[in-house]
GROMACS .gro file of N, CA, C and O in nm:
model
  380
    1CYS      N    1   4.233   3.537  25.986
    1CYS     CA    2   4.319   3.422  25.970
    1CYS      C    3   4.462   3.471  25.956
    1CYS      O    4   4.488   3.565  25.882
    2SER      N    5   4.551   3.407  26.031
    2SER     CA    6   4.691   3.444  26.022
    2SER      C    7   4.779   3.322  26.042
    2SER      O    8   4.744   3.231  26.117
    3CYS      N    9   4.892   3.322  25.976
    3CYS     CA   10   4.995   3.221  25.994
    3CYS      C   11   5.110   3.291  26.064
    3CYS      O   12   5.157   3.395  26.018
    4PHE      N   13   5.153   3.238  26.177
    4PHE     CA   14   5.254   3.310  26.253
    4PHE      C   15   5.365   3.218  26.303
    4PHE      O   16   5.349   3.097  26.311
    5LYS      N   17   5.477   3.282  26.338
    5LYS     CA   18   5.592   3.210  26.392
    5LYS      C   19   5.661   3.302  26.492
    5LYS      O   20   5.700   3.414  26.458
    6ASN      N   21   5.670   3.257  26.616
    6ASN     CA   22   5.744   3.330  26.719
    6ASN      C   23   5.700   3.477  26.732
    6ASN      O   24   5.776   3.568  26.702
    7GLU      N   25   5.578   3.497  26.776
    7GLU     CA   26   5.522   3.632  26.788
    7GLU      C   27   5.495   3.671  26.934
    7GLU      O   28   5.399   3.742  26.963
    8THR      N   29   5.582   3.629  27.025
    8THR     CA   30   5.562   3.657  27.167
    8THR      C   31   5.546   3.807  27.194
    8THR      O   32   5.463   3.848  27.273
    9LYS      N   33   5.622   3.889  27.125
    9LYS     CA   34   5.621   4.033  27.152
    9LYS      C   35   5.492   4.103  27.106
    9LYS      O   36   5.455   4.205  27.161
   10THR      N   37   5.426   4.048  27.006
   10THR     CA   38   5.311   4.119  26.949
   10THR      C   39   5.177   4.048  26.959
   10THR      O   40   5.073   4.109  26.934
   11ALA      N   41   5.175   3.921  26.995
   11ALA     CA   42   5.052   3.841  26.986
   11ALA      C   43   4.936   3.899  27.066
   11ALA      O   44   4.826   3.917  27.013
   12VAL      N   45   4.958   3.929  27.193
   12VAL     CA   46   4.848   3.977  27.277
   12VAL      C   47   4.800   4.115  27.231
   12VAL      O   48   4.680   4.139  27.219
   13GLU      N   49   4.893   4.205  27.202
   13GLU     CA   50   4.855   4.338  27.154
   13GLU      C   51   4.775   4.327  27.025
   13GLU      O   52   4.673   4.395  27.007
   14TRP      N   53   4.818   4.241  26.933
   14TRP     CA   54   4.752   4.224  26.804
   14TRP      C   55   4.610   4.173  26.823
   14TRP      O   56   4.515   4.225  26.762
   15ILE      N   57   4.594   4.072  26.907
   15ILE     CA   58   4.460   4.018  26.932
   15ILE      C   59   4.372   4.121  27.001
   15ILE      O   60   4.257   4.144  26.959
   16GLU      N   61   4.421   4.185  27.105
   16GLU     CA   62   4.340   4.282  27.178
   16GLU      C   63   4.300   4.400  27.091
   16GLU      O   64   4.188   4.449  27.098
   17PHE      N   65   4.391   4.449  27.007
   17PHE     CA   66   4.358   4.558  26.917
   17PHE      C   67   4.243   4.519  26.825
   17PHE      O   68   4.145   4.592  26.809
   18HIS      N   69   4.254   4.401  26.765
   18HIS     CA   70   4.151   4.359  26.670
   18HIS      C   71   4.020   4.322  26.739
   18HIS      O   72   3.913   4.337  26.679
   19ARG      N   73   4.027   4.279  26.863
   19ARG     CA   74   3.902   4.259  26.940
   19ARG      C   75   3.829   4.392  26.957
   19ARG      O   76   3.707   4.398  26.948
   20LEU      N   77   3.905   4.498  26.984
   20LEU     CA   78   3.845   4.630  27.005
   20LEU      C   79   3.772   4.681  26.882
   20LEU      O   80   3.676   4.758  26.893
   21ILE      N   81   3.816   4.641  26.764
   21ILE     CA   82   3.749   4.688  26.643
   21ILE      C   83   3.645   4.589  26.592
   21ILE      O   84   3.591   4.606  26.484
   22GLY      N   85   3.620   4.481  26.670
   22GLY     CA   86   3.507   4.395  26.638
   22GLY      C   87   3.537   4.255  26.587
   22GLY      O   88   3.443   4.184  26.548
   23VAL      N   89   3.662   4.212  26.587
   23VAL     CA   90   3.691   4.076  26.543
   23VAL      C   91   3.637   3.979  26.647
   23VAL      O   92   3.662   3.994  26.766
   24ASP      N   93   3.560   3.880  26.603
   24ASP     CA   94   3.495   3.784  26.693
   24ASP      C   95   3.574   3.657  26.715
   24ASP      O   96   3.559   3.590  26.816
   25ILE      N   97   3.654   3.619  26.616
   25ILE     CA   98   3.729   3.493  26.627
   25ILE      C   99   3.858   3.505  26.544
   25ILE      O  100   3.860   3.571  26.440
   26PHE      N  101   3.961   3.441  26.594
   26PHE     CA  102   4.091   3.441  26.528
   26PHE      C  103   4.126   3.298  26.492
   26PHE      O  104   4.128   3.211  26.579
   27ILE      N  105   4.154   3.273  26.366
   27ILE     CA  106   4.195   3.141  26.319
   27ILE      C  107   4.345   3.153  26.291
   27ILE      O  108   4.386   3.222  26.197
   28LEU      N  109   4.424   3.089  26.376
   28LEU     CA  110   4.568   3.106  26.370
   28LEU      C  111   4.638   2.975  26.339
   28LEU      O  112   4.604   2.871  26.395
   29TYR      N  113   4.736   2.982  26.251
   29TYR     CA  114   4.818   2.868  26.214
   29TYR      C  115   4.959   2.890  26.268
   29TYR      O  116   5.026   2.986  26.231
   30ALA      N  117   5.004   2.802  26.357
   30ALA     CA  118   5.138   2.809  26.414
   30ALA      C  119   5.237   2.742  26.320
   30ALA      O  120   5.216   2.630  26.277
   31ASP      N  121   5.345   2.812  26.291
   31ASP     CA  122   5.445   2.761  26.197
   31ASP      C  123   5.579   2.742  26.268
   31ASP      O  124   5.649   2.839  26.295
   32GLU      N  125   5.616   2.618  26.299
   32GLU     CA  126   5.744   2.584  26.360
   32GLU      C  127   5.782   2.677  26.475
   32GLU      O  128   5.881   2.748  26.471
   33MET      N  129   5.704   2.675  26.580
   33MET     CA  130   5.725   2.763  26.694
   33MET      C  131   5.848   2.723  26.775
   33MET      O  132   5.872   2.606  26.800
   34SER      N  133   5.924   2.824  26.820
   34SER     CA  134   6.035   2.800  26.910
   34SER      C  135   6.035   2.900  27.026
   34SER      O  136   6.134   2.915  27.094
   35ASP      N  137   5.924   2.968  27.045
   35ASP     CA  138   5.910   3.060  27.157
   35ASP      C  139   5.777   3.032  27.228
   35ASP      O  140   5.699   2.949  27.184
   36PRO      N  141   5.747   3.100  27.338
   36PRO     CA  142   5.626   3.069  27.416
   36PRO      C  143   5.497   3.137  27.369
   36PRO      O  144   5.404   3.154  27.448
   37THR      N  145   5.485   3.174  27.244
   37THR     CA  146   5.364   3.241  27.197
   37THR      C  147   5.238   3.160  27.227
   37THR      O  148   5.137   3.215  27.271
   38ILE      N  149   5.242   3.031  27.204
   38ILE     CA  150   5.123   2.948  27.225
   38ILE      C  151   5.080   2.952  27.371
   38ILE      O  152   4.961   2.957  27.400
   39LYS      N  153   5.174   2.955  27.462
   39LYS     CA  154   5.141   2.966  27.605
   39LYS      C  155   5.068   3.097  27.633
   39LYS      O  156   4.972   3.101  27.710
   40LEU      N  157   5.111   3.207  27.569
   40LEU     CA  158   5.043   3.336  27.585
   40LEU      C  159   4.900   3.332  27.531
   40LEU      O  160   4.813   3.404  27.579
   41LEU      N  161   4.876   3.251  27.431
   41LEU     CA  162   4.744   3.243  27.367
   41LEU      C  163   4.650   3.146  27.437
   41LEU      O  164   4.533   3.138  27.401
   42GLN      N  165   4.698   3.073  27.535
   42GLN     CA  166   4.620   2.966  27.596
   42GLN      C  167   4.483   3.011  27.646
   42GLN      O  168   4.383   2.944  27.623
   43ASN      N  169   4.473   3.124  27.715
   43ASN     CA  170   4.343   3.173  27.765
   43ASN      C  171   4.248   3.205  27.649
   43ASN      O  172   4.128   3.180  27.658
   44TYR      N  173   4.302   3.261  27.542
   44TYR     CA  174   4.219   3.291  27.425
   44TYR      C  175   4.169   3.162  27.360
   44TYR      O  176   4.056   3.155  27.313
   45ILE      N  177   4.255   3.062  27.356
   45ILE     CA  178   4.217   2.933  27.298
   45ILE      C  179   4.107   2.868  27.382
   45ILE      O  180   4.005   2.823  27.329
   46GLU      N  181   4.125   2.867  27.513
   46GLU     CA  182   4.027   2.805  27.602
   46GLU      C  183   3.892   2.877  27.599
   46GLU      O  184   3.788   2.814  27.614
   47SER      N  185   3.894   3.008  27.575
   47SER     CA  186   3.768   3.084  27.569
   47SER      C  187   3.697   3.069  27.435
   47SER      O  188   3.583   3.111  27.419
   48GLY      N  189   3.767   3.013  27.335
   48GLY     CA  190   3.708   2.998  27.201
   48GLY      C  191   3.734   3.116  27.110
   48GLY      O  192   3.691   3.115  26.994
   49LEU      N  193   3.802   3.219  27.159
   49LEU     CA  194   3.832   3.335  27.076
   49LEU      C  195   3.935   3.301  26.968
   49LEU      O  196   3.930   3.352  26.858
   50VAL      N  197   4.028   3.211  27.002
   50VAL     CA  198   4.132   3.170  26.909
   50VAL      C  199   4.114   3.022  26.876
   50VAL      O  200   4.100   2.939  26.966
   51ILE      N  201   4.115   2.993  26.747
   51ILE     CA  202   4.125   2.855  26.699
   51ILE      C  203   4.269   2.840  26.653
   51ILE      O  204   4.313   2.910  26.560
   52LEU      N  205   4.344   2.753  26.719
   52LEU     CA  206   4.485   2.735  26.686
   52LEU      C  207   4.505   2.605  26.611
   52LEU      O  208   4.466   2.498  26.657
   53LEU      N  209   4.563   2.616  26.493
   53LEU     CA  210   4.590   2.501  26.409
   53LEU      C  211   4.740   2.493  26.384
   53LEU      O  212   4.809   2.595  26.379
   54SER      N  213   4.790   2.374  26.368
   54SER     CA  214   4.932   2.355  26.341
   54SER      C  215   4.956   2.360  26.192
   54SER      O  216   4.879   2.304  26.114
   55GLN      N  217   5.063   2.425  26.153
   55GLN     CA  218   5.097   2.436  26.012
   55GLN      C  219   5.169   2.310  25.967
   55GLN      O  220   5.248   2.253  26.040
   56ASN      N  221   5.140   2.269  25.848
   56ASN     CA  222   5.205   2.152  25.787
   56ASN      C  223   5.355   2.179  25.772
   56ASN      O  224   5.395   2.287  25.736
   57LYS      N  225   5.434   2.079  25.797
   57LYS     CA  226   5.579   2.094  25.785
   57LYS      C  227   5.628   2.052  25.646
   57LYS      O  228   5.739   2.003  25.631
   58ALA      N  229   5.546   2.072  25.548
   58ALA     CA  230   5.584   2.035  25.411
   58ALA      C  231   5.704   2.119  25.367
   58ALA      O  232   5.719   2.233  25.408
   59PRO      N  233   5.789   2.064  25.282
   59PRO     CA  234   5.903   2.142  25.231
   59PRO      C  235   5.855   2.265  25.156
   59PRO      O  236   5.752   2.262  25.088
   60LEU      N  237   5.930   2.371  25.167
   60LEU     CA  238   5.895   2.495  25.100
   60LEU      C  239   5.946   2.497  24.957
   60LEU      O  240   6.060   2.462  24.931
   61ARG      N  241   5.862   2.540  24.867
   61ARG     CA  242   5.904   2.563  24.728
   61ARG      C  243   5.937   2.710  24.709
   61ARG      O  244   6.026   2.745  24.634
   62VAL      N  245   5.862   2.796  24.775
   62VAL     CA  246   5.885   2.941  24.772
   62VAL      C  247   5.871   2.992  24.914
   62VAL      O  248   5.810   2.926  24.999
   63PRO      N  249   5.925   3.110  24.947
   63PRO     CA  250   5.925   3.157  25.086
   63PRO      C  251   5.788   3.162  25.154
   63PRO      O  252   5.778   3.137  25.273
   64PHE      N  253   5.683   3.196  25.083
   64PHE     CA  254   5.552   3.210  25.146
   64PHE      C  255   5.461   3.090  25.123
   64PHE      O  256   5.341   3.097  25.142
   65ASP      N  257   5.518   2.979  25.084
   65ASP     CA  258   5.442   2.859  25.054
   65ASP      C  259   5.355   2.814  25.171
   65ASP      O  260   5.237   2.788  25.155
   66ARG      N  261   5.412   2.804  25.291
   66ARG     CA  262   5.335   2.759  25.407
   66ARG      C  263   5.220   2.853  25.438
   66ARG      O  264   5.113   2.812  25.477
   67GLN      N  265   5.244   2.982  25.424
   67GLN     CA  266   5.138   3.078  25.449
   67GLN      C  267   5.023   3.059  25.350
   67GLN      O  268   4.907   3.061  25.389
   68MET      N  269   5.053   3.039  25.225
   68MET     CA  270   4.949   3.018  25.125
   68MET      C  271   4.873   2.888  25.150
   68MET      O  272   4.751   2.882  25.133
   69ILE      N  273   4.943   2.785  25.195
   69ILE     CA  274   4.877   2.659  25.230
   69ILE      C  275   4.783   2.681  25.347
   69ILE      O  276   4.669   2.635  25.347
   70ALA      N  277   4.829   2.754  25.448
   70ALA     CA  278   4.745   2.783  25.565
   70ALA      C  279   4.622   2.864  25.525
   70ALA      O  280   4.510   2.835  25.567
   71PHE      N  281   4.641   2.967  25.443
   71PHE     CA  282   4.528   3.050  25.402
   71PHE      C  283   4.428   2.970  25.319
   71PHE      O  284   4.307   2.987  25.332
   72GLY      N  285   4.477   2.882  25.233
   72GLY     CA  286   4.388   2.797  25.155
   72GLY      C  287   4.309   2.703  25.245
   72GLY      O  288   4.189   2.684  25.226
   73ASP      N  289   4.376   2.646  25.344
   73ASP     CA  290   4.308   2.559  25.439
   73ASP      C  291   4.201   2.635  25.516
   73ASP      O  292   4.089   2.587  25.534
   74CYS      N  293   4.235   2.754  25.560
   74CYS     CA  294   4.139   2.838  25.634
   74CYS      C  295   4.016   2.868  25.548
   74CYS      O  296   3.903   2.855  25.593
   75LEU      N  297   4.040   2.908  25.426
   75LEU     CA  298   3.929   2.938  25.334
   75LEU      C  299   3.842   2.815  25.312
   75LEU      O  300   3.718   2.823  25.319
   76ASN      N  301   3.903   2.701  25.289
   76ASN     CA  302   3.827   2.579  25.266
   76ASN      C  303   3.745   2.536  25.387
   76ASN      O  304   3.632   2.489  25.371
   77HIS      N  305   3.799   2.549  25.506
   77HIS     CA  306   3.732   2.499  25.625
   77HIS      C  307   3.637   2.598  25.693
   77HIS      O  308   3.543   2.557  25.760
   78PHE      N  309   3.659   2.728  25.678
   78PHE     CA  310   3.582   2.824  25.756
   78PHE      C  311   3.498   2.922  25.675
   78PHE      O  312   3.422   2.999  25.732
   79ARG      N  313   3.505   2.917  25.543
   79ARG     CA  314   3.434   3.017  25.463
   79ARG      C  315   3.283   3.016  25.482
   79ARG      O  316   3.218   3.118  25.465
   80HIS      N  317   3.226   2.903  25.517
   80HIS     CA  318   3.082   2.896  25.536
   80HIS      C  319   3.042   2.919  25.682
   80HIS      O  320   2.924   2.919  25.714
   81GLU      N  321   3.140   2.939  25.768
   81GLU     CA  322   3.112   2.957  25.911
   81GLU      C  323   3.126   3.101  25.957
   81GLU      O  324   3.092   3.133  26.070
   82VAL      N  325   3.176   3.188  25.871
   82VAL     CA  326   3.197   3.328  25.909
   82VAL      C  327   3.133   3.420  25.806
   82VAL      O  328   3.116   3.384  25.690
   83GLU      N  329   3.097   3.540  25.851
   83GLU     CA  330   3.042   3.638  25.759
   83GLU      C  331   3.154   3.708  25.681
   83GLU      O  332   3.141   3.738  25.563
   84TRP      N  333   3.263   3.738  25.750
   84TRP     CA  334   3.378   3.804  25.690
   84TRP      C  335   3.503   3.724  25.725
   84TRP      O  336   3.516   3.673  25.835
   85LEU      N  337   3.597   3.718  25.632
   85LEU     CA  338   3.722   3.647  25.656
   85LEU      C  339   3.836   3.733  25.603
   85LEU      O  340   3.840   3.767  25.486
   86LEU      N  341   3.928   3.769  25.693
   86LEU     CA  342   4.041   3.854  25.658
   86LEU      C  343   4.169   3.774  25.674
   86LEU      O  344   4.188   3.707  25.776
   87PHE      N  345   4.257   3.783  25.578
   87PHE     CA  346   4.388   3.720  25.586
   87PHE      C  347   4.488   3.830  25.617
   87PHE      O  348   4.502   3.925  25.539
   88ILE      N  349   4.556   3.817  25.731
   88ILE     CA  350   4.638   3.927  25.781
   88ILE      C  351   4.759   3.871  25.855
   88ILE      O  352   4.753   3.762  25.911
   89ASP      N  353   4.868   3.948  25.856
   89ASP     CA  354   4.988   3.909  25.929
   89ASP      C  355   4.990   3.976  26.066
   89ASP      O  356   4.921   4.075  26.089
   90PHE      N  357   5.072   3.924  26.155
   90PHE     CA  358   5.081   3.978  26.291
   90PHE      C  359   5.144   4.116  26.296
   90PHE      O  360   5.135   4.185  26.397
   91ASP      N  361   5.207   4.160  26.190
   91ASP     CA  362   5.263   4.297  26.188
   91ASP      C  363   5.170   4.395  26.117
   91ASP      O  364   5.207   4.509  26.092
   92GLU      N  365   5.049   4.351  26.088
   92GLU     CA  366   4.949   4.436  26.022
   92GLU      C  367   4.832   4.460  26.116
   92GLU      O  368   4.787   4.370  26.185
   93PHE      N  369   4.783   4.583  26.116
   93PHE     CA  370   4.671   4.622  26.201
   93PHE      C  371   4.565   4.689  26.113
   93PHE      O  372   4.597   4.782  26.039
   94VAL      N  373   4.442   4.643  26.121
   94VAL     CA  374   4.333   4.700  26.044
   94VAL      C  375   4.289   4.829  26.111
   94VAL      O  376   4.265   4.831  26.232
   95THR      N  377   4.279   4.936  26.034
   95THR     CA  378   4.234   5.064  26.092
   95THR      C  379   4.120   5.120  26.011
   95THR      O  380   4.095   5.081  25.901
   0.00000   0.00000   0.00000
């Protein structure tokens, strides 16, 4: 699960890397996008590899508020549907 904003440069590499190490599905929350990242993800979305959800535009109380809301939503909705659930940013790679 990740919350992202404008990740055109890293999105495909990040997904492909994590696919290679065994990630089966990506639950992604888009946060106020202003670049074509979603267009790059379209094939992954259509194949079912990526579940793309829109982030709430609620006012921020603290800098990471939207991310915590997204992670809470992910946990509430998907915890019984997956064996493992990792919360990770697009600049982080599991090794």
